[in-house]
Short mmCIF file of C-alpha atoms in Angstrom, two decimals:
data_model
loop_
_atom_site.label_atom_id
_atom_site.label_comp_id
_atom_site.label_asym_id
_atom_site.label_seq_id
_atom_site.Cartn_x
_atom_site.Cartn_y
_atom_site.Cartn_z
CA MET A 1141 1.47 -0.51 -8.06
CA ALA A 1142 1.31 -2.98 -5.18
CA VAL A 1143 1.03 -1.18 -1.86
CA ALA A 1144 2.25 -2.71 1.39
CA ILE A 1145 1.66 -1.56 4.96
CA ARG A 1146 4.85 -2.24 6.85
CA LEU A 1147 7.35 -0.95 9.40
CA ASN A 1148 9.95 1.70 8.56
CA ARG A 1149 12.87 1.53 11.03
CA GLN A 1150 13.97 4.71 12.77
CA GLY A 1151 16.00 5.32 15.93
CA ALA A 1152 19.56 4.62 16.94
CA LYS A 1153 21.59 1.43 17.21
CA ASP A 1154 20.02 -0.91 19.81
CA ARG A 1155 17.13 1.60 20.28
CA PRO A 1156 14.67 0.74 17.49
CA TYR A 1157 11.62 2.86 16.78
CA TYR A 1158 9.30 2.19 13.86
CA LYS A 1159 6.87 4.15 11.72
CA ILE A 1160 3.91 2.23 10.32
CA VAL A 1161 3.73 3.30 6.68
CA ALA A 1162 1.96 2.62 3.39
CA VAL A 1163 4.67 2.08 0.78
CA ASP A 1164 5.16 0.74 -2.73
CA SER A 1165 6.15 -2.89 -2.12
CA ARG A 1166 9.14 -2.57 -4.46
CA LYS A 1167 10.78 0.15 -2.34
CA ARG A 1168 13.47 -0.69 0.19
CA ARG A 1169 12.64 -1.01 3.90
CA ASP A 1170 13.58 2.54 4.85
CA GLY A 1171 12.88 4.14 1.48
CA ARG A 1172 10.37 6.84 0.64
CA TYR A 1173 6.82 6.03 1.69
CA ILE A 1174 3.39 7.20 0.54
CA GLU A 1175 1.76 7.91 3.91
CA GLN A 1176 2.54 7.41 7.59
CA LEU A 1177 -0.23 5.57 9.46
CA GLY A 1178 1.24 5.35 12.95
CA THR A 1179 4.19 4.41 15.16
CA TYR A 1180 5.47 1.38 17.06
CA ASP A 1181 8.02 1.53 19.91
CA PRO A 1182 9.14 -1.98 20.99
CA MET A 1183 11.23 -0.53 23.85
CA LYS A 1184 8.15 0.87 25.59
CA GLU A 1185 6.13 -1.19 28.09
CA GLY A 1186 2.36 -1.57 27.83
CA GLU A 1187 0.59 -0.20 24.78
CA ASN A 1188 3.58 0.56 22.56
CA TYR A 1189 1.81 1.43 19.31
CA LEU A 1190 -0.27 4.26 17.90
CA ILE A 1191 -2.14 3.78 14.63
CA ASP A 1192 -4.80 5.70 12.73
CA LEU A 1193 -7.34 2.95 12.00
CA GLU A 1194 -9.25 5.13 9.50
CA LYS A 1195 -6.16 5.53 7.32
CA ALA A 1196 -5.30 1.84 7.70
CA ASP A 1197 -8.84 0.81 6.69
CA LYS A 1198 -8.64 3.13 3.68
CA TRP A 1199 -5.43 1.47 2.48
CA LEU A 1200 -6.70 -2.04 3.22
CA GLY A 1201 -9.86 -1.20 1.28
CA VAL A 1202 -7.88 -0.40 -1.86
CA GLY A 1203 -5.86 -3.61 -1.64
CA ALA A 1204 -2.78 -2.86 0.47
CA ARG A 1205 -1.20 -5.93 2.05
CA PRO A 1206 -0.06 -5.57 5.69
CA SER A 1207 3.03 -7.34 7.02
CA GLU A 1208 2.50 -9.90 9.80
CA THR A 1209 3.62 -7.47 12.50
CA VAL A 1210 1.45 -4.64 11.22
CA ALA A 1211 -1.56 -6.97 10.90
CA SER A 1212 -1.06 -7.92 14.55
CA ILE A 1213 -0.85 -4.25 15.60
CA ILE A 1214 -4.04 -3.44 13.67
CA ARG A 1215 -5.81 -6.38 15.32
CA LYS A 1216 -4.73 -5.18 18.79
CA ALA A 1217 -5.79 -1.60 18.03
CA ARG A 1218 -9.24 -2.74 16.88
CA THR A 1219 -9.81 -4.80 20.05
CA SER A 1220 -8.71 -1.95 22.32
CA ALA A 1221 -10.92 0.50 20.38
CA ALA A 1222 -13.89 -1.86 20.74
CA LYS A 1223 -13.38 -2.02 24.53
CA ALA A 1224 -13.29 1.77 24.83
#
């Protein structure tokens, strides 16, 4: 089973809100997921994401492939955690 870490769209029309999830890559975008890793709110200013880096590292360690957007969010989260 190929696992992907990607965004799962939630929210209303014109008010997107995303969950960052680990999911079987064959499932549809908003289908059932294995585990929720965090959230991403593009409507919010400033730091608009929240991600559990331990869970993300666990999934990356077993071969999960992140989408481009999720990889960018993980990179930002790691840099902000290093500053703190």
